[in-house]
Short mmCIF file of C-alpha atoms and ligand atoms in Angstrom, two decimals:
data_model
loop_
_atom_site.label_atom_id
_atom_site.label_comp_id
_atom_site.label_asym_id
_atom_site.label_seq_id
_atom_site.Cartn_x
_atom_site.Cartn_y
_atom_site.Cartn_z
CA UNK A 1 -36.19 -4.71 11.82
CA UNK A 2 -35.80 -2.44 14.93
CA UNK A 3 -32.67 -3.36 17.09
CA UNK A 4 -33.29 -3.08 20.63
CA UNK A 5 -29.74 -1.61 21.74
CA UNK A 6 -30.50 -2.19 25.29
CA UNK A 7 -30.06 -5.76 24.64
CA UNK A 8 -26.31 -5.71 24.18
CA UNK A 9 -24.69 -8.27 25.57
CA UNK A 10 -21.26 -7.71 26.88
CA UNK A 11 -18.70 -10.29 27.50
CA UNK A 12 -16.33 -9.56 30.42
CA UNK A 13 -13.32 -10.51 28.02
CA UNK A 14 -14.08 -7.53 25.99
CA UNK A 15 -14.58 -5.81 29.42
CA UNK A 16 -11.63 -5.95 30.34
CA UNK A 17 -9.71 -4.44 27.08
CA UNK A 18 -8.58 -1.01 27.53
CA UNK A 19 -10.13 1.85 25.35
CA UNK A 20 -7.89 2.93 23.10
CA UNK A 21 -7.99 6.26 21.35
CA UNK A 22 -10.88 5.51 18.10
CA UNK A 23 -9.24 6.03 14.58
CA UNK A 24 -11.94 8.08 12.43
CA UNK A 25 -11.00 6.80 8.65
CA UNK A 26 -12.38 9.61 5.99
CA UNK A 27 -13.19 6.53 3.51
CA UNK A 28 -12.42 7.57 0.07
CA UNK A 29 -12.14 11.21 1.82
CA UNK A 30 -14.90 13.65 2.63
CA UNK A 31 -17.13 10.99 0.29
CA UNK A 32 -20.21 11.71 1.82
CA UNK A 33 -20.13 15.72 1.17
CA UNK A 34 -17.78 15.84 -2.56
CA UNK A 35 -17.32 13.05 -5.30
CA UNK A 36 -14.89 10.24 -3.83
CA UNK A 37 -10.97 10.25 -3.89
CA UNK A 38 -11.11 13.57 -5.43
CA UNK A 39 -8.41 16.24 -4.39
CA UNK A 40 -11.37 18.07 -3.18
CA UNK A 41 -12.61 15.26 -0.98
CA UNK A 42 -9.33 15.06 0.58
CA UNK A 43 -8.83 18.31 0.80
CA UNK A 44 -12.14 18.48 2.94
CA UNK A 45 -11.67 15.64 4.66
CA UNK A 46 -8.47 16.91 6.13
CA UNK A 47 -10.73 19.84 7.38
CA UNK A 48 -12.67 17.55 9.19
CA UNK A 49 -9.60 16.03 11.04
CA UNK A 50 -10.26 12.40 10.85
CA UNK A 51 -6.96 9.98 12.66
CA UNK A 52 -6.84 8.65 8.60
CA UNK A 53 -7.68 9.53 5.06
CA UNK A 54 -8.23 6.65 2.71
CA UNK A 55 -6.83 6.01 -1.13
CA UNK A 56 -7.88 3.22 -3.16
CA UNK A 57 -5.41 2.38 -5.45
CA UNK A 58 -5.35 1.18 -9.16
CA UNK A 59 -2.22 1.69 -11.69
CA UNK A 60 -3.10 3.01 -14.93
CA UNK A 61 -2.16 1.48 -18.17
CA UNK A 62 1.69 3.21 -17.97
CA UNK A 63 1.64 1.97 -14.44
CA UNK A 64 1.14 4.88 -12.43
CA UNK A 65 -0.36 4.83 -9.42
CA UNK A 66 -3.96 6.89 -9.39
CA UNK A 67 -6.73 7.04 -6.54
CA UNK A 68 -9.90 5.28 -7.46
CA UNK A 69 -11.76 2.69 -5.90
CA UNK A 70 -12.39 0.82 -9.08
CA UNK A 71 -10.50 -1.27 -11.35
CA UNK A 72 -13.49 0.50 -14.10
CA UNK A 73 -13.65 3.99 -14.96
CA UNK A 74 -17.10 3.99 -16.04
CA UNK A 75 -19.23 4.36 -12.25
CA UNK A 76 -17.45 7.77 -11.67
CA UNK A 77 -16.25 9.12 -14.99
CA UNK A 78 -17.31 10.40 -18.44
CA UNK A 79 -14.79 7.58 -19.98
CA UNK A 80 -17.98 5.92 -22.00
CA UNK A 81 -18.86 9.80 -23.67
CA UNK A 82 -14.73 10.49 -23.92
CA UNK A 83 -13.76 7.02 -25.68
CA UNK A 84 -17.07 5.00 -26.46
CA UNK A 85 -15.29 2.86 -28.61
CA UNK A 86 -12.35 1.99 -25.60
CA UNK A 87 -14.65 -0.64 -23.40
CA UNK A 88 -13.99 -4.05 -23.38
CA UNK A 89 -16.09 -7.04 -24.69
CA UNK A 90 -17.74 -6.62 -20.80
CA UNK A 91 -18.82 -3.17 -21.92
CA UNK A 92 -16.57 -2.41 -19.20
CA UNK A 93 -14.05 0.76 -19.09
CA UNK A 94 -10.42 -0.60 -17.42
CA UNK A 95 -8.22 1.93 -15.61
CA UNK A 96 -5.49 -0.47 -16.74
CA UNK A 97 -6.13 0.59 -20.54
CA UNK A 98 -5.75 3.65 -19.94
CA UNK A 99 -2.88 6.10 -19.76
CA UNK A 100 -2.93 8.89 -17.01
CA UNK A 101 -2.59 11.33 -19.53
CA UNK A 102 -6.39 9.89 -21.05
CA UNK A 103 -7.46 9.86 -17.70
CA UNK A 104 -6.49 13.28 -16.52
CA UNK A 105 -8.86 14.37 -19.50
CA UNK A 106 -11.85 12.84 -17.85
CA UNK A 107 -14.06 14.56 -15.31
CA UNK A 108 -15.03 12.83 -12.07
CA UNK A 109 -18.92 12.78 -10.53
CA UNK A 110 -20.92 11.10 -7.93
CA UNK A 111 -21.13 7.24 -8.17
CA UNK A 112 -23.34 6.34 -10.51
CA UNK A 113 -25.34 2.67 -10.75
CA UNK A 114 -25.62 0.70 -14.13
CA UNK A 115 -28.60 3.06 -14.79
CA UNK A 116 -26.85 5.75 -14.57
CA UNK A 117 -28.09 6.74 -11.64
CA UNK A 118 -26.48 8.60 -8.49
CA UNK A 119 -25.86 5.73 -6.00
CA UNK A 120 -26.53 8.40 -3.03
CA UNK A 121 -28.70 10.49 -4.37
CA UNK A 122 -28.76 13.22 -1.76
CA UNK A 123 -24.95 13.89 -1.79
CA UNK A 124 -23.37 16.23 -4.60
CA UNK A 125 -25.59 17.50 -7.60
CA UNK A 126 -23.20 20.19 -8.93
CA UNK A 127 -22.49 19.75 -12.65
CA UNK A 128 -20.02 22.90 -13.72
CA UNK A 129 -17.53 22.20 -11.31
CA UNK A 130 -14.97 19.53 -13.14
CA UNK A 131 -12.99 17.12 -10.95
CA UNK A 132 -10.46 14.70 -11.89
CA UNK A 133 -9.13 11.45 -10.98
CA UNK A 134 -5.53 12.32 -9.46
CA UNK A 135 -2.32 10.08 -8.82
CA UNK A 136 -1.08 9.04 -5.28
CA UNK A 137 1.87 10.77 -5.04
CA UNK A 138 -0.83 13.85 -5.71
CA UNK A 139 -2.99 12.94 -2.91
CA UNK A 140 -0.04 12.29 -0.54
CA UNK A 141 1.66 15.48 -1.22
CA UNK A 142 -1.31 17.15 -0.72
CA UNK A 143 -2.28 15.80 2.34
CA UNK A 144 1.81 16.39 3.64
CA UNK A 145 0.88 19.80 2.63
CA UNK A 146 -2.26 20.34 4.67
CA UNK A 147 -0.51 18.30 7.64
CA UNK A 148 2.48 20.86 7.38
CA UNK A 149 0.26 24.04 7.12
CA UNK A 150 -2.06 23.21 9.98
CA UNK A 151 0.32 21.85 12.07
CA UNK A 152 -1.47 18.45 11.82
CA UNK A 153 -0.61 14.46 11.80
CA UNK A 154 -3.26 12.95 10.26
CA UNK A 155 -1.99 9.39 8.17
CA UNK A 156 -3.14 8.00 5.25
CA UNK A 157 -4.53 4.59 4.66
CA UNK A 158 -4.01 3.24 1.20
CA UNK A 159 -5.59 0.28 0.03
CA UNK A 160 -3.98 -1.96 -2.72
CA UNK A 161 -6.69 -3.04 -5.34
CA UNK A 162 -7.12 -6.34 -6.71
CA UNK A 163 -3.10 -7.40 -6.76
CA UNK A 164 -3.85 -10.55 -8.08
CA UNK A 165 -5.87 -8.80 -11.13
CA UNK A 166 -3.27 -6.80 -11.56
CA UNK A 167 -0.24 -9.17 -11.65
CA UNK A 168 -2.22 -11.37 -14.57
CA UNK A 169 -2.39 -7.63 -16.62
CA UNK A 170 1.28 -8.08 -16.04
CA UNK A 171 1.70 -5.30 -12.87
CA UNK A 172 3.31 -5.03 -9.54
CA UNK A 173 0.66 -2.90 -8.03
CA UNK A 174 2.21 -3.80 -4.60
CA UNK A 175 5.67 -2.85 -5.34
CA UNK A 176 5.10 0.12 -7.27
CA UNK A 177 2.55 1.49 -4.57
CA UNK A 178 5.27 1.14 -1.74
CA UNK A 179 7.25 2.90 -4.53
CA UNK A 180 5.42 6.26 -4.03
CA UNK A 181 4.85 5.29 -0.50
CA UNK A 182 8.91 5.57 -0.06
CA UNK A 183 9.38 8.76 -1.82
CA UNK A 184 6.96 10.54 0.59
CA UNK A 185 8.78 8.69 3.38
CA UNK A 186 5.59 6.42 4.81
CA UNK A 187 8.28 3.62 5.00
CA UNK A 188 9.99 5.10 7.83
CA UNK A 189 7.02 6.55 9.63
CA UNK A 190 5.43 3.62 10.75
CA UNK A 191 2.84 6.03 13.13
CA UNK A 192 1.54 8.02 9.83
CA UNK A 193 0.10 4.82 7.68
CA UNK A 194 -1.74 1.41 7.92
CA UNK A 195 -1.65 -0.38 4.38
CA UNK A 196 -5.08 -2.47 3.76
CA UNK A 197 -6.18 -5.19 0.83
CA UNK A 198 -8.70 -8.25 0.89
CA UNK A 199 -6.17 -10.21 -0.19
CA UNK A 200 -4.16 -12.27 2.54
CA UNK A 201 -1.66 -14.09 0.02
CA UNK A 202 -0.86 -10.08 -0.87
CA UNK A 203 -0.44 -8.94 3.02
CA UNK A 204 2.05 -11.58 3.38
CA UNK A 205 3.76 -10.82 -0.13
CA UNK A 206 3.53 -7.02 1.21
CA UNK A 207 5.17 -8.39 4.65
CA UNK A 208 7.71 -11.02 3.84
CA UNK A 209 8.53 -10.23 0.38
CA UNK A 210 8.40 -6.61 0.02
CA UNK A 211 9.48 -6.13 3.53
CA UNK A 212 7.05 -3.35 4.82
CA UNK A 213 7.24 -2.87 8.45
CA UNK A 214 4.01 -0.76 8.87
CA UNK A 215 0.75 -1.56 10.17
CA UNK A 216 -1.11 -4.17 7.73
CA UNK A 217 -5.24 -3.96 7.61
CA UNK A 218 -6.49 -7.36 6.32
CA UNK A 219 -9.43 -6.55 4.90
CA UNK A 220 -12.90 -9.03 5.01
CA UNK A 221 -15.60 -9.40 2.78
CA UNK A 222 -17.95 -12.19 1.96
CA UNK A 223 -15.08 -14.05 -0.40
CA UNK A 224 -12.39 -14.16 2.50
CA UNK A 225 -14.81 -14.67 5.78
CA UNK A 226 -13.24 -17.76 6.97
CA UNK A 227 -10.29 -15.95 7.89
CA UNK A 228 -12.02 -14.88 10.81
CA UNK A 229 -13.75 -18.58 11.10
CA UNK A 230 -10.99 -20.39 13.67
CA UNK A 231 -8.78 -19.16 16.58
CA UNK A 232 -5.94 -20.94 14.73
CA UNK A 233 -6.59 -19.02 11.41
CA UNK A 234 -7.10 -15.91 13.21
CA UNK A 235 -3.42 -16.39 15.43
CA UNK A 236 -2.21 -16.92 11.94
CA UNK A 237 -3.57 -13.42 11.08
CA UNK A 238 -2.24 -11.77 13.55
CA UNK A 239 1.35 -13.16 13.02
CA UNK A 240 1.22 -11.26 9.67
CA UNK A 241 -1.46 -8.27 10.06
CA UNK A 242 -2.13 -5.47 12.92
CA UNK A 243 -5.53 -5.48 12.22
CA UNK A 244 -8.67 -6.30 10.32
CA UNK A 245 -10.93 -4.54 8.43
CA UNK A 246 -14.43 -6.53 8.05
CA UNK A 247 -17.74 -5.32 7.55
CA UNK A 248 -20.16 -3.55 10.51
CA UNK A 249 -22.43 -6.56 9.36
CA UNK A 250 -19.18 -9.26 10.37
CA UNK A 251 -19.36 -7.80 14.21
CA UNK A 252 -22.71 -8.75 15.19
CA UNK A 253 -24.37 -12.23 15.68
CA UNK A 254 -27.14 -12.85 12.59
CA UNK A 255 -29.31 -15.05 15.08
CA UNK A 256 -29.62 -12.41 17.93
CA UNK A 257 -29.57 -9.52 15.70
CA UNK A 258 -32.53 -11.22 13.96
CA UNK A 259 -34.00 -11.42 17.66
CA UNK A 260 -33.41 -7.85 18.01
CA UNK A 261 -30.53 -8.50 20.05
CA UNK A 262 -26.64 -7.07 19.91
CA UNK A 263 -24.20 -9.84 20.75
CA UNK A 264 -20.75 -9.41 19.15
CA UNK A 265 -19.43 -12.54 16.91
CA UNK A 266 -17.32 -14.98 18.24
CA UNK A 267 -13.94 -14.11 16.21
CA UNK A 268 -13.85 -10.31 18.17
CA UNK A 269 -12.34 -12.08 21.29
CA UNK A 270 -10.03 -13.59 19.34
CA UNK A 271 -8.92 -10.67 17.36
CA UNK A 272 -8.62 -8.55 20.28
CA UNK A 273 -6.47 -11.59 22.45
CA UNK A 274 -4.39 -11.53 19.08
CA UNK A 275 -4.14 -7.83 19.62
CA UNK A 276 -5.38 -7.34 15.82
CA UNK A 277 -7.02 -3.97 15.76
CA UNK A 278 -10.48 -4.00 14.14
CA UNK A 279 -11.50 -1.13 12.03
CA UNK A 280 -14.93 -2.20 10.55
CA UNK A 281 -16.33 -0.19 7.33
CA UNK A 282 -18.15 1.47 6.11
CA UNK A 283 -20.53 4.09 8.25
CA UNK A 284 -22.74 6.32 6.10
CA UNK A 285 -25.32 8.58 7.53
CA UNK A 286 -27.52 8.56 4.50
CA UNK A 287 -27.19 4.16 4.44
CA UNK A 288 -27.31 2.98 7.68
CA UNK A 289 -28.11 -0.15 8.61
CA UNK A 290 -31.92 -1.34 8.71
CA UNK A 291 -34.00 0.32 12.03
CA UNK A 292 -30.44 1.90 13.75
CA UNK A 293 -30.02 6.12 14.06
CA UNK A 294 -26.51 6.89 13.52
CA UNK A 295 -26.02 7.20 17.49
CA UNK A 296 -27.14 3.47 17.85
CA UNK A 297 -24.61 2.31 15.74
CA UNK A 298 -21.42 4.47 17.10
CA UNK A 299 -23.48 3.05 20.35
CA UNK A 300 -22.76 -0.36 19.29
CA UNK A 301 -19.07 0.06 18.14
CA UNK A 302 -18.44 1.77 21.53
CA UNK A 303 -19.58 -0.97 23.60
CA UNK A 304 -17.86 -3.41 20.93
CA UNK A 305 -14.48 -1.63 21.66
CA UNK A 306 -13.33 -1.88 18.21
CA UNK A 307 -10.78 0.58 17.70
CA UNK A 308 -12.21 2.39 14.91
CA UNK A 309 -14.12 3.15 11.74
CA UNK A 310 -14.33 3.89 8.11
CA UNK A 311 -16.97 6.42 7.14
CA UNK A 312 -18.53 8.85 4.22
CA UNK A 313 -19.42 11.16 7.25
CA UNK A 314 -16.17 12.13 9.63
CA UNK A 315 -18.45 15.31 11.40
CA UNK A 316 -21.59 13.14 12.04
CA UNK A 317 -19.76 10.29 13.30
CA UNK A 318 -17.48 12.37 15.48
CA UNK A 319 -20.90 14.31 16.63
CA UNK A 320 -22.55 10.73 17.51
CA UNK A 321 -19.48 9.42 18.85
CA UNK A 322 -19.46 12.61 21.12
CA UNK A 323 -23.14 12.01 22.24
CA UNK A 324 -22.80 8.83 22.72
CA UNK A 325 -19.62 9.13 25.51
CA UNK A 326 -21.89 11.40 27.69
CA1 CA B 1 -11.21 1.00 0.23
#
């Protein structure tokens, strides 16, 4: 389907919102260029000065925090050839049955498919180099490292990883996240971090309970959409959460897209009178969505206002982003 971006259709309420300053988020770091949450990929992606670098987090079997976006081993690691006989009944490799010390042993590669194939097969195809999975408190020192050397402020943007998996393995992921999150003083540097999950009864654990006083990302996906179905539930959001996080695909109206047509969804009006930010995910050059160049989608986001965006690609979005304001 092409889109026909001319056709966007701007509502004066969105008009009318100031442009705030756009928060680049390096999703899982530099994932586009080096295999994801590697030190390497954050390493790079600090490089590439995005506002935010992104961990996924999952707590290993002696409950340490590690950066991964799975709850499975077995999409980026050599767990299967390392401990074929460790997989569950679901064939399936658990982070959670694992100790970091087994997990430090693996090595880390491109995303791989059931097959066994590379998910994005144009990205990384080196097979010497050998990266590993590292913990949080790694990634955050390393990135208050690189902040400190370069003279630079760029936050982090953790995201806790199926809680309510975790808790019925028996785990606080929450707590012992905002653990590590303390010790490299993100508690009291409210500017430096936004903490994200899917799951709403966790942002309000994370809020009331656990008493974080940072900004909260409430993430969407297909399972949680009708979060952003009513003003009411939406108000109720925004009592809790600074923002959302849906998908590029949540922004636009499904009967004028499939027209050709750009008309943002109902629920951005009310986000933005809530004054939730919306940071929708994930831009990647080499999967875009169907018929749009890069540049028509930064396009859209522009004329959407939303205040920012996860992507694989921090220097091609930047460069579109650029092209797009002139
Ligand atoms: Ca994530």
């Amino acid at each position: 389907m092409r889109v026909k971006i001319i056709n966007i259709i701007l509502i004066a309420v969105l008009m009318s919102f100031n442009c705030l300053a756009f928060d680049i988020i390096a999703h899982r770091g530099a994932s586009g260029y080096l295999p994801e949450h590697t030190l390497e990929a954050t390493t790079l992606a600090h490089t590439q000065h995005p506002s935010y670098i992104e961990q996924d987090v999952v707590l290993t079997k002696d409950d340490i925090p590690i950066v991964l976006h799975d709850i499975y081993l077995d999409n980026v690691t050599n767990v299967a050839q390392k401990f074929p006989e460790r997989a569950r009944a679901d064939n399936r490799y658990y982070v959670i049955d694992f100790t970091l010390k087994e997990i430090r042993s693996l090595s880390v590669h491109e995303r791989k498919n059931a097959h066994g194939k590379q998910v994005f097969p144009d990205r990384y195809q080196g097979s010497h180099a050998h990266f590993t999975v590292a913990t949080l408190a790694e990634h955050l020192e390393l990135i208050a490292q690189l902040n400190h050397q370069t003279q630079r402020s760029i936050g982090i943007y953790p995201e806790i990883k199926a809680p309510a998996w975790h808790r019925q393995q028996g785990k606080d992921i929450s707590a012992i996240t905002l653990s590590v999150l303390n010790d490299f003083g993100y508690l009291n540097n409210a500017s430096a971090i936004i903490l994200q999950c899917f799951d709403f009864n966790e942002i309000k654990r994370i809020r009331e309970e656990l008493g974080f006083e940072g900004k909260l990302v409430q993430l969407i996906g297909a399972q949680n959409l009708a979060i952003l179905g009513s003003a009411q539930s939406i108000k109720s959001l925004a009592e809790i959460a600074d923002g959302v996080g849906p998908s590029f695909y949540q922004l636009l109206d499904k009967d004028a897209l499939s027209q050709g047509n750009i008309k943002p969804q109902d629920w951005i009006i009310q986000a933005k009178r809530n004054g939730l930010l919306i940071h929708p995910y994930t831009l990647r050059a080499d999967q875009l969505p169907s018929g749009m160049s890069l540049e028509q989608v930064t396009t859209i986001l522009s004329k959407l206002q939303v205040d920012g965006v996860f992507t694989d690609h921090v220097p091609l979005v930047k460069a579109a982003l650029e092209s797009t304001a002139k």
